[in-house]
Coordinates of N, CA and C in Angstrom, one line a residue:
M1 N 19.3 54.7 -13.5 CA 17.9 54.7 -14.0 C 17.5 53.4 -14.6
F2 N 18.4 52.8 -15.4 CA 18.2 51.5 -16.0 C 17.9 50.4 -15.0
H3 N 18.7 50.4 -13.9 CA 18.5 49.4 -12.9 C 17.2 49.6 -12.2
S4 N 16.8 50.8 -12.0 CA 15.6 51.1 -11.3 C 14.4 50.6 -12.1
R5 N 14.5 50.9 -13.4 CA 13.4 50.4 -14.3 C 13.3 48.9 -14.3
L6 N 14.5 48.2 -14.4 CA 14.6 46.8 -14.4 C 14.0 46.2 -13.1
H7 N 14.3 46.8 -12.0 CA 13.8 46.4 -10.7 C 12.2 46.5 -10.7
S8 N 11.7 47.6 -11.2 CA 10.3 47.8 -11.2 C 9.6 46.8 -12.2
F9 N 10.3 46.5 -13.3 CA 9.7 45.5 -14.2 C 9.7 44.1 -13.6
S10 N 10.7 43.8 -12.9 CA 10.8 42.5 -12.2 C 9.7 42.4 -11.2
R11 N 9.4 43.4 -10.4 CA 8.4 43.4 -9.4 C 7.0 43.2 -10.1
L12 N 6.9 43.9 -11.3 CA 5.6 43.7 -12.0 C 5.4 42.3 -12.5
V13 N 6.4 41.7 -13.0 CA 6.3 40.3 -13.5 C 6.0 39.4 -12.3
I14 N 6.6 39.6 -11.2 CA 6.3 38.7 -10.0 C 4.9 38.9 -9.5
S15 N 4.4 40.2 -9.5 CA 3.0 40.5 -9.1 C 2.0 39.8 -10.1
L16 N 2.3 39.9 -11.4 CA 1.4 39.3 -12.3 C 1.4 37.8 -12.2
T17 N 2.6 37.2 -12.0 CA 2.7 35.7 -11.8 C 1.9 35.3 -10.6
L18 N 2.0 36.0 -9.5 CA 1.3 35.7 -8.3 C -0.2 35.8 -8.5
A19 N -0.6 36.8 -9.2 CA -2.0 37.0 -9.5 C -2.6 35.9 -10.3
A20 N -1.8 35.5 -11.3 CA -2.3 34.4 -12.2 C -2.4 33.1 -11.4
G21 N -1.4 32.9 -10.5 CA -1.5 31.7 -9.6 C -2.7 31.7 -8.7
L22 N -3.0 32.8 -8.2 CA -4.2 32.9 -7.3 C -5.4 32.7 -8.1
A23 N -5.5 33.2 -9.3 CA -6.7 33.0 -10.1 C -6.8 31.6 -10.5
L24 N -5.7 30.9 -10.7 CA -5.8 29.5 -11.0 C -6.3 28.7 -9.9
L25 N -5.8 29.0 -8.7 CA -6.3 28.4 -7.5 C -7.7 28.6 -7.2
A26 N -8.2 29.8 -7.5 CA -9.6 30.2 -7.3 C -10.5 29.4 -8.3
G27 N -9.9 29.2 -9.5 CA -10.7 28.4 -10.5 C -10.8 27.0 -10.1
G28 N -9.7 26.5 -9.5 CA -9.8 25.1 -9.0 C -10.8 24.9 -7.9
A29 N -10.8 25.9 -7.0 CA -11.7 25.8 -5.9 C -13.2 25.9 -6.4
N30 N -13.4 26.8 -7.4 CA -14.8 26.9 -7.9 C -15.2 25.6 -8.6
A31 N -14.2 24.8 -9.1 CA -14.5 23.6 -9.8 C -15.1 22.6 -8.8
Q32 N -14.8 22.7 -7.5 CA -15.4 21.8 -6.5 C -16.8 22.2 -6.3
D33 N -17.6 21.2 -5.8 CA -18.9 21.5 -5.4 C -18.9 22.5 -4.2
K34 N -19.8 23.5 -4.3 CA -19.8 24.5 -3.2 C -20.2 23.9 -1.9
R35 N -20.9 22.7 -1.9 CA -21.3 22.1 -0.6 C -20.2 21.2 -0.1
Q36 N -19.0 21.3 -0.6 CA -17.9 20.4 -0.3 C -17.8 20.0 1.1
N37 N -18.0 18.7 1.4 CA -17.9 18.0 2.7 C -18.9 18.5 3.7
A38 N -20.0 19.0 3.3 CA -21.1 19.3 4.2 C -22.0 18.1 4.4
P39 N -22.1 17.6 5.6 CA -22.8 16.3 5.9 C -24.3 16.4 5.4
G40 N -24.7 15.4 4.6 CA -26.1 15.4 4.1 C -26.3 16.1 2.8
E41 N -25.3 16.9 2.4 CA -25.5 17.7 1.2 C -24.8 17.0 0.0
F42 N -25.6 16.2 -0.7 CA -25.0 15.5 -1.9 C -26.2 15.2 -2.8
D43 N -25.8 14.6 -4.0 CA -26.8 14.4 -5.0 C -27.3 12.9 -5.1
F44 N -26.5 12.0 -4.9 CA -26.9 10.6 -5.1 C -25.8 9.7 -4.4
Y45 N -26.1 8.4 -4.4 CA -25.2 7.4 -3.8 C -24.6 6.6 -4.9
V46 N -23.4 6.0 -4.7 CA -22.8 4.9 -5.5 C -22.7 3.7 -4.5
L47 N -23.4 2.6 -4.9 CA -23.2 1.4 -4.1 C -22.1 0.6 -4.8
S48 N -21.0 0.3 -4.1 CA -19.9 -0.4 -4.7 C -19.8 -1.8 -4.2
L49 N -19.9 -2.7 -5.1 CA -19.9 -4.2 -4.8 C -18.6 -4.7 -5.3
S50 N -17.8 -5.2 -4.4 CA -16.5 -5.8 -4.7 C -16.5 -7.3 -4.9
W51 N -15.8 -7.7 -6.0 CA -15.7 -9.2 -6.2 C -14.7 -9.7 -5.3
S52 N -15.1 -10.4 -4.2 CA -14.2 -10.8 -3.1 C -13.1 -11.7 -3.6
P53 N -13.3 -12.6 -4.5 CA -12.1 -13.4 -4.9 C -11.0 -12.6 -5.5
S54 N -11.3 -11.5 -6.2 CA -10.2 -10.7 -6.8 C -9.5 -10.0 -5.7
F55 N -10.2 -9.5 -4.7 CA -9.6 -8.8 -3.5 C -8.7 -9.8 -2.8
C56 N -9.1 -11.0 -2.6 CA -8.3 -12.0 -1.8 C -7.1 -12.5 -2.6
E57 N -7.2 -12.6 -3.9 CA -6.0 -13.0 -4.7 C -5.0 -11.8 -4.7
E58 N -5.4 -10.6 -4.7 CA -4.5 -9.5 -4.7 C -3.9 -9.4 -3.3
A59 N -4.7 -9.6 -2.2 CA -4.2 -9.6 -0.9 C -3.1 -10.6 -0.7
A60 N -3.3 -11.8 -1.2 CA -2.3 -12.9 -1.1 C -1.0 -12.6 -1.9
E61 N -1.2 -11.9 -3.0 CA 0.0 -11.5 -3.8 C 0.8 -10.4 -3.0
R62 N 0.1 -9.6 -2.2 CA 0.8 -8.6 -1.4 C 1.4 -9.2 -0.1
G63 N 1.1 -10.5 0.2 CA 1.6 -11.1 1.4 C 0.7 -11.0 2.6
G64 N -0.6 -10.6 2.4 CA -1.5 -10.4 3.6 C -2.9 -10.8 3.1
R65 N -3.8 -10.9 4.1 CA -5.2 -11.2 3.7 C -6.1 -10.9 4.9
S66 N -7.3 -10.6 4.6 CA -8.4 -10.4 5.7 C -8.8 -11.8 6.1
Q67 N -8.6 -12.2 7.4 CA -9.0 -13.5 7.8 C -10.4 -13.9 7.6
I68 N -11.3 -12.9 7.8 CA -12.7 -13.2 7.7 C -13.1 -13.3 6.2
Q69 N -12.8 -12.3 5.4 CA -13.2 -12.3 4.0 C -12.5 -13.4 3.2
C70 N -11.3 -13.7 3.5 CA -10.5 -14.6 2.7 C -10.3 -16.0 3.3
G71 N -11.1 -16.3 4.3 CA -11.0 -17.5 5.0 C -11.9 -18.6 4.4
G72 N -12.6 -19.3 5.2 CA -13.3 -20.5 4.7 C -14.7 -20.1 4.1
R73 N -15.3 -19.0 4.4 CA -16.6 -18.7 3.9 C -16.6 -18.3 2.5
P74 N -17.4 -18.8 1.6 CA -17.4 -18.5 0.2 C -18.0 -17.2 -0.2
F75 N -17.3 -16.0 0.0 CA -17.9 -14.8 -0.4 C -17.8 -14.5 -1.9
A76 N -18.8 -13.9 -2.5 CA -18.8 -13.6 -3.9 C -18.7 -12.0 -4.0
F77 N -19.8 -11.4 -4.3 CA -19.8 -9.9 -4.3 C -20.1 -9.5 -2.8
V78 N -19.3 -8.6 -2.3 CA -19.5 -8.0 -1.0 C -19.6 -6.5 -1.1
V79 N -20.1 -5.9 -0.1 CA -20.3 -4.4 -0.2 C -19.0 -3.8 0.2
H80 N -18.5 -3.0 -0.7 CA -17.3 -2.1 -0.4 C -17.8 -0.9 0.3
G81 N -18.8 -0.2 -0.2 CA -19.4 0.9 0.5 C -20.6 1.5 -0.2
L82 N -21.2 2.5 0.4 CA -22.3 3.3 -0.1 C -21.8 4.7 0.0
W83 N -21.5 5.3 -1.1 CA -20.8 6.6 -1.2 C -21.6 7.7 -1.6
P84 N -21.8 8.8 -0.8 CA -22.5 10.0 -1.2 C -21.6 10.6 -2.3
Q85 N -22.3 11.1 -3.4 CA -21.7 11.7 -4.5 C -22.3 13.1 -4.9
Y86 N -21.5 13.9 -5.5 CA -22.0 15.1 -6.2 C -22.1 14.7 -7.7
E87 N -22.7 15.6 -8.5 CA -22.8 15.3 -9.9 C -21.3 15.4 -10.4
N88 N -20.5 16.2 -9.8 CA -19.1 16.2 -10.2 C -18.3 16.1 -8.9
G89 N -17.6 15.0 -8.7 CA -16.8 14.9 -7.5 C -17.6 14.2 -6.3
F90 N -17.0 14.2 -5.1 CA -17.7 13.6 -4.0 C -17.1 14.2 -2.7
P91 N -17.9 14.1 -1.6 CA -17.4 14.5 -0.3 C -16.7 13.4 0.4
E92 N -15.9 13.7 1.4 CA -15.3 12.7 2.2 C -14.9 13.2 3.5
Y93 N -14.8 12.4 4.5 CA -14.4 12.8 5.9 C -15.1 14.1 6.3
C94 N -16.4 14.0 6.3 CA -17.2 15.2 6.6 C -17.3 15.6 8.1
Q95 N -16.8 14.7 9.0 CA -16.7 15.1 10.4 C -15.4 14.6 10.9
R96 N -14.6 15.5 11.4 CA -13.3 15.1 12.0 C -13.2 15.6 13.4
P97 N -13.1 14.7 14.4 CA -13.1 13.3 14.2 C -14.5 12.7 14.0
A98 N -14.6 11.6 13.4 CA -15.9 11.0 13.1 C -16.5 10.5 14.5
P99 N -17.8 10.6 14.6 CA -18.4 10.0 15.8 C -18.1 8.5 15.9
R100 N -17.8 8.1 17.2 CA -17.4 6.7 17.4 C -18.5 5.8 16.9
L101 N -18.0 4.7 16.2 CA -18.9 3.8 15.6 C -19.2 2.6 16.7
N102 N -20.4 2.4 17.0 CA -20.8 1.3 17.9 C -20.4 0.0 17.4
R103 N -19.7 -0.8 18.2 CA -19.2 -2.1 17.8 C -20.3 -3.1 17.5
S104 N -21.4 -2.9 18.1 CA -22.5 -3.8 17.7 C -23.0 -3.6 16.3
I105 N -22.8 -2.4 15.8 CA -23.1 -2.2 14.4 C -22.1 -2.9 13.5
V106 N -20.9 -2.8 13.9 CA -19.8 -3.5 13.1 C -20.1 -5.0 13.0
S107 N -20.4 -5.6 14.1 CA -20.7 -7.0 14.1 C -21.9 -7.4 13.2
S108 N -22.9 -6.5 13.2 CA -24.2 -6.7 12.5 C -23.9 -6.6 11.0
M109 N -22.8 -6.0 10.5 CA -22.6 -5.8 9.1 C -21.6 -6.7 8.5
L110 N -21.1 -7.6 9.3 CA -20.0 -8.5 8.7 C -20.5 -9.5 7.7
D111 N -21.8 -9.7 7.6 CA -22.3 -10.6 6.5 C -22.2 -9.9 5.2
L112 N -22.3 -8.6 5.1 CA -22.2 -7.9 3.9 C -20.9 -7.3 3.6
M113 N -20.2 -6.8 4.7 CA -18.9 -6.2 4.6 C -17.9 -6.9 5.5
P114 N -17.4 -8.0 5.1 CA -16.7 -9.0 6.0 C -15.3 -8.5 6.4
A115 N -15.1 -7.3 6.9 CA -13.9 -6.9 7.5 C -14.1 -5.7 8.4
P116 N -13.9 -5.8 9.7 CA -14.2 -4.7 10.6 C -13.5 -3.4 10.2
G117 N -12.2 -3.5 9.7 CA -11.5 -2.3 9.4 C -12.2 -1.6 8.2
L118 N -12.7 -2.3 7.3 CA -13.5 -1.7 6.2 C -14.7 -0.9 6.7
I119 N -15.4 -1.5 7.6 CA -16.6 -0.9 8.1 C -16.3 0.4 8.8
F120 N -15.3 0.4 9.7 CA -14.8 1.6 10.4 C -14.4 2.7 9.4
N121 N -13.6 2.3 8.4 CA -13.2 3.2 7.4 C -14.3 3.8 6.6
E122 N -15.3 3.0 6.2 CA -16.4 3.5 5.4 C -17.2 4.5 6.1
W123 N -17.4 4.3 7.4 CA -18.1 5.2 8.3 C -17.3 6.5 8.3
D124 N -16.1 6.5 8.6 CA -15.3 7.7 8.8 C -15.2 8.5 7.5
K125 N -15.0 7.8 6.3 CA -14.8 8.5 5.1 C -16.1 8.9 4.4
H126 N -17.1 8.0 4.4 CA -18.3 8.2 3.6 C -19.5 8.3 4.4
G127 N -19.7 7.5 5.5 CA -20.9 7.6 6.3 C -21.1 9.0 6.9
T128 N -20.0 9.6 7.3 CA -20.1 10.9 8.0 C -20.7 12.0 7.0
C129 N -20.6 11.7 5.7 CA -21.1 12.6 4.7 C -22.6 12.4 4.3
S130 N -23.1 11.3 4.8 CA -24.5 11.0 4.5 C -25.5 11.8 5.2
G131 N -25.1 12.4 6.3 CA -26.0 13.2 7.2 C -26.9 12.3 8.1
L132 N -26.6 11.0 8.1 CA -27.3 10.0 8.9 C -26.5 9.6 10.1
A133 N -27.2 9.2 11.1 CA -26.6 8.6 12.3 C -26.0 7.3 11.9
D134 N -25.0 6.8 12.6 CA -24.3 5.5 12.2 C -25.3 4.4 12.0
R135 N -26.2 4.1 12.9 CA -27.1 3.0 12.7 C -28.0 3.2 11.4
S136 N -28.4 4.4 11.2 CA -29.3 4.7 10.0 C -28.5 4.5 8.7
Y137 N -27.2 4.9 8.8 CA -26.4 4.8 7.6 C -26.2 3.4 7.2
F138 N -25.9 2.5 8.2 CA -25.6 1.1 7.8 C -26.9 0.4 7.5
E139 N -28.0 0.8 8.1 CA -29.3 0.3 7.7 C -29.6 0.6 6.2
T140 N -29.2 1.8 5.8 CA -29.4 2.2 4.4 C -28.5 1.4 3.5
I141 N -27.3 1.1 3.9 CA -26.4 0.2 3.1 C -27.1 -1.2 2.9
R142 N -27.7 -1.7 4.0 CA -28.4 -3.0 3.9 C -29.6 -2.9 2.9
K143 N -30.3 -1.8 3.0 CA -31.5 -1.6 2.1 C -31.0 -1.5 0.6
A144 N -29.9 -0.8 0.4 CA -29.3 -0.6 -0.9 C -28.9 -2.0 -1.5
R145 N -28.2 -2.7 -0.6 CA -27.7 -4.0 -1.1 C -28.9 -5.0 -1.4
A146 N -30.0 -4.9 -0.6 CA -31.1 -5.8 -0.8 C -31.9 -5.4 -2.1
A147 N -31.7 -4.2 -2.5 CA -32.4 -3.7 -3.8 C -31.7 -4.3 -5.0
I148 N -30.5 -4.8 -4.9 CA -29.7 -5.3 -6.0 C -29.7 -6.8 -6.1
K149 N -30.1 -7.4 -7.2 CA -30.1 -8.8 -7.4 C -28.7 -9.2 -8.1
I150 N -28.0 -10.0 -7.5 CA -26.7 -10.5 -8.1 C -27.1 -11.5 -9.2
P151 N -26.5 -11.4 -10.4 CA -26.8 -12.4 -11.5 C -26.5 -13.8 -11.0
A152 N -27.4 -14.7 -11.4 CA -27.2 -16.1 -10.9 C -25.9 -16.7 -11.3
E153 N -25.3 -16.3 -12.4 CA -24.1 -17.0 -12.8 C -22.9 -16.6 -12.0
Y154 N -23.0 -15.6 -11.1 CA -21.9 -15.1 -10.3 C -22.1 -15.6 -8.8
L155 N -23.2 -16.3 -8.5 CA -23.5 -16.6 -7.1 C -22.6 -17.8 -6.7
D156 N -22.2 -18.7 -7.6 CA -21.5 -19.9 -7.2 C -20.4 -20.2 -8.3
L157 N -19.6 -19.2 -8.5 CA -18.6 -19.3 -9.6 C -17.4 -20.2 -9.1
S158 N -17.4 -21.4 -9.7 CA -16.4 -22.4 -9.2 C -15.2 -22.5 -10.0
Q159 N -15.2 -21.8 -11.2 CA -14.0 -21.8 -12.0 C -13.8 -20.4 -12.5
A160 N -12.5 -20.0 -12.7 CA -12.2 -18.6 -13.2 C -12.9 -18.4 -14.5
K161 N -13.4 -17.1 -14.7 CA -14.1 -16.8 -15.9 C -13.5 -15.5 -16.5
T162 N -13.3 -15.5 -17.8 CA -12.7 -14.4 -18.5 C -13.8 -13.8 -19.4
L163 N -14.0 -12.5 -19.3 CA -15.1 -11.9 -20.0 C -14.9 -10.5 -20.2
A164 N -15.7 -9.8 -21.0 CA -15.6 -8.4 -21.2 C -16.4 -7.7 -20.1
P165 N -15.9 -6.5 -19.6 CA -16.6 -5.8 -18.6 C -18.0 -5.5 -19.0
A166 N -18.3 -5.3 -20.3 CA -19.6 -5.0 -20.7 C -20.6 -6.2 -20.5
E167 N -20.0 -7.4 -20.5 CA -20.8 -8.6 -20.2 C -21.3 -8.6 -18.7
V168 N -20.4 -8.1 -17.9 CA -20.8 -8.1 -16.4 C -21.9 -7.0 -16.3
E169 N -21.8 -5.9 -16.9 CA -22.8 -4.8 -16.8 C -24.1 -5.4 -17.3
E170 N -24.1 -6.0 -18.5 CA -25.3 -6.5 -19.1 C -26.0 -7.6 -18.2
A171 N -25.2 -8.4 -17.5 CA -25.8 -9.4 -16.6 C -26.5 -8.8 -15.5
F172 N -25.9 -7.7 -14.9 CA -26.6 -7.0 -13.8 C -27.9 -6.3 -14.3
I173 N -27.8 -5.7 -15.5 CA -29.0 -5.0 -16.1 C -30.1 -6.0 -16.3
K174 N -29.8 -7.2 -16.8 CA -30.8 -8.2 -17.1 C -31.4 -8.7 -15.8
A175 N -30.6 -8.8 -14.7 CA -31.1 -9.3 -13.4 C -31.9 -8.3 -12.6
N176 N -31.7 -7.0 -13.0 CA -32.3 -5.9 -12.2 C -33.2 -5.0 -13.1
P177 N -34.5 -5.2 -13.3 CA -35.3 -4.4 -14.1 C -35.2 -2.9 -13.7
G178 N -35.1 -2.1 -14.7 CA -35.0 -0.6 -14.4 C -33.5 -0.1 -14.4
L179 N -32.6 -1.0 -14.2 CA -31.2 -0.7 -14.2 C -30.7 -0.5 -15.7
S180 N -30.0 0.6 -16.0 CA -29.5 0.9 -17.3 C -28.0 1.0 -17.3
N181 N -27.4 1.0 -18.6 CA -26.0 1.1 -18.7 C -25.5 2.4 -18.1
A182 N -26.3 3.5 -18.1 CA -25.9 4.8 -17.5 C -25.8 4.8 -16.0
A183 N -26.3 3.7 -15.4 CA -26.3 3.7 -13.9 C -25.4 2.6 -13.3
V184 N -24.7 1.9 -14.2 CA -23.8 0.8 -13.7 C -22.5 0.9 -14.4
S185 N -21.4 0.6 -13.7 CA -20.1 0.5 -14.3 C -19.3 -0.6 -13.6
V186 N -18.2 -1.0 -14.3 CA -17.3 -2.1 -13.8 C -15.9 -1.5 -13.7
T187 N -15.3 -1.7 -12.6 CA -13.9 -1.3 -12.4 C -13.0 -2.6 -12.4
C188 N -11.7 -2.4 -12.7 CA -10.8 -3.5 -12.8 C -9.4 -3.1 -12.4
N189 N -8.5 -4.0 -12.2 CA -7.1 -3.7 -12.1 C -6.4 -4.2 -13.4
R190 N -5.2 -4.6 -13.4 CA -4.5 -4.9 -14.6 C -5.2 -6.1 -15.3
T191 N -5.7 -7.1 -14.5 CA -6.2 -8.3 -15.2 C -7.6 -8.7 -14.6
R192 N -7.9 -8.3 -13.4 CA -9.1 -8.9 -12.7 C -10.2 -7.8 -12.6
L193 N -11.5 -8.4 -12.6 CA -12.6 -7.5 -12.3 C -12.5 -7.1 -10.8
S194 N -12.7 -5.9 -10.5 CA -12.6 -5.4 -9.1 C -14.0 -5.2 -8.5
E195 N -14.7 -4.3 -9.1 CA -16.0 -3.9 -8.5 C -17.1 -3.6 -9.6
V196 N -18.3 -3.8 -9.1 CA -19.5 -3.3 -9.9 C -20.1 -2.1 -9.1
R197 N -20.2 -1.0 -9.7 CA -20.7 0.2 -9.0 C -22.0 0.7 -9.6
I198 N -23.0 0.9 -8.8 CA -24.4 1.2 -9.2 C -24.8 2.5 -8.6
C199 N -25.3 3.4 -9.4 CA -25.8 4.7 -8.9 C -27.2 4.6 -8.5
L200 N -27.5 5.2 -7.3 CA -28.8 5.2 -6.7 C -29.1 6.6 -6.2
S201 N -30.4 6.9 -6.3 CA -30.9 8.2 -5.8 C -30.9 8.1 -4.3
K202 N -31.2 9.2 -3.6 CA -31.2 9.2 -2.1 C -32.3 8.2 -1.6
D203 N -33.3 8.0 -2.4 CA -34.3 7.0 -2.0 C -34.1 5.6 -2.6
L204 N -32.8 5.4 -3.0 CA -32.3 4.1 -3.5 C -33.0 3.6 -4.8
Q205 N -33.3 4.5 -5.7 CA -33.8 4.1 -7.0 C -32.6 4.2 -8.0
F206 N -32.6 3.4 -9.0 CA -31.6 3.5 -10.0 C -31.6 4.9 -10.7
R207 N -30.4 5.4 -10.9 CA -30.3 6.7 -11.7 C -29.0 6.8 -12.4
A208 N -29.0 7.5 -13.5 CA -27.8 7.7 -14.3 C -26.8 8.6 -13.6
C209 N -25.6 8.4 -14.0 CA -24.5 9.2 -13.4 C -23.3 9.2 -14.2
D210 N -22.9 10.4 -14.7 CA -21.7 10.5 -15.6 C -20.4 10.2 -14.8
E211 N -20.4 10.6 -13.5 CA -19.2 10.5 -12.7 C -18.8 9.0 -12.6
N212 N -19.8 8.1 -12.5 CA -19.5 6.7 -12.4 C -18.8 6.2 -13.7
E213 N -19.3 6.7 -14.8 CA -18.8 6.2 -16.1 C -17.3 6.6 -16.3
R214 N -16.9 7.7 -15.8 CA -15.5 8.1 -16.0 C -14.5 7.2 -15.3
R215 N -14.9 6.4 -14.4 CA -14.0 5.5 -13.7 C -14.1 4.0 -14.2
T216 N -14.9 3.8 -15.2 CA -15.1 2.4 -15.7 C -13.9 1.8 -16.3
C217 N -13.9 0.4 -16.2 CA -12.8 -0.4 -16.8 C -12.7 -0.2 -18.3
R218 N -11.6 0.0 -18.8 CA -11.4 0.2 -20.3 C -10.8 -1.0 -21.0
R219 N -10.6 -2.1 -20.2 CA -9.9 -3.3 -20.8 C -10.9 -4.1 -21.6
D220 N -10.4 -4.8 -22.6 CA -11.3 -5.6 -23.4 C -11.8 -6.8 -22.7
Q221 N -11.0 -7.4 -21.8 CA -11.4 -8.5 -21.0 C -10.8 -8.5 -19.6
V222 N -11.5 -9.1 -18.7 CA -11.0 -9.2 -17.3 C -11.3 -10.6 -16.8
T223 N -10.6 -11.0 -15.8 CA -10.8 -12.3 -15.2 C -11.6 -12.2 -13.9
M224 N -12.5 -13.1 -13.6 CA -13.2 -13.2 -12.3 C -12.7 -14.5 -11.7
P225 N -11.8 -14.4 -10.7 CA -11.3 -15.6 -10.0 C -12.5 -16.3 -9.4
P226 N -12.4 -17.7 -9.2 CA -13.5 -18.4 -8.6 C -13.7 -18.1 -7.1
I227 N -14.9 -18.4 -6.6 CA -15.2 -18.1 -5.2 C -14.4 -19.1 -4.4
R228 N -13.8 -18.5 -3.3 CA -13.0 -19.3 -2.4 C -13.8 -20.0 -1.3
G229 N -13.2 -21.1 -0.8 CA -13.9 -21.7 0.4 C -15.1 -22.6 -0.1
G230 N -15.9 -23.0 0.9 CA -17.0 -23.8 0.5 C -17.8 -24.2 1.8

């Protein structure tokens, strides 16, 4: 009788544990946006501008480099991507396999995104979530980039510059009327400035976004390596 009761108790514990686990999984699923990975169903964009000299120094340290981006042409801020976002979280890879990207589009974007591999990846991971055809998506990237004025002090940076991330934010705010601290953030690695990320509505107007702020650089100072080439 004792062994029978012990067996029944053990089964009850296992059942309750499984139920708790399923509830936890359900809670995690509910934490995601219900539109998860539905093309065209998102709240706003993040335009991510990468400081190319930082990327190239990191690539050199890893023993490799992008021949176009890190060659002779003096790239400053380049477009990393235009990313559809939810108020919490973001979609990705919304079509598998992604529609084939026309190579003429890739060629046309190299002035803003100087690496073919980056362009293909951004289309597969983020562009397919925009709900736009490939050409329209990359036209939207070009419009978004054209809407942002890069601060003059970063257009021809000939010497390394060490500064607080907040200084970079303020420079962008000063150069772009209507942009606020709530719509822009700076990311970094251990020592260098990596990216400036700006939140835009679907019609490419500045807008606040808490999601962006959660990924901002927390370091007191970062370095901006000088622009390469000439």
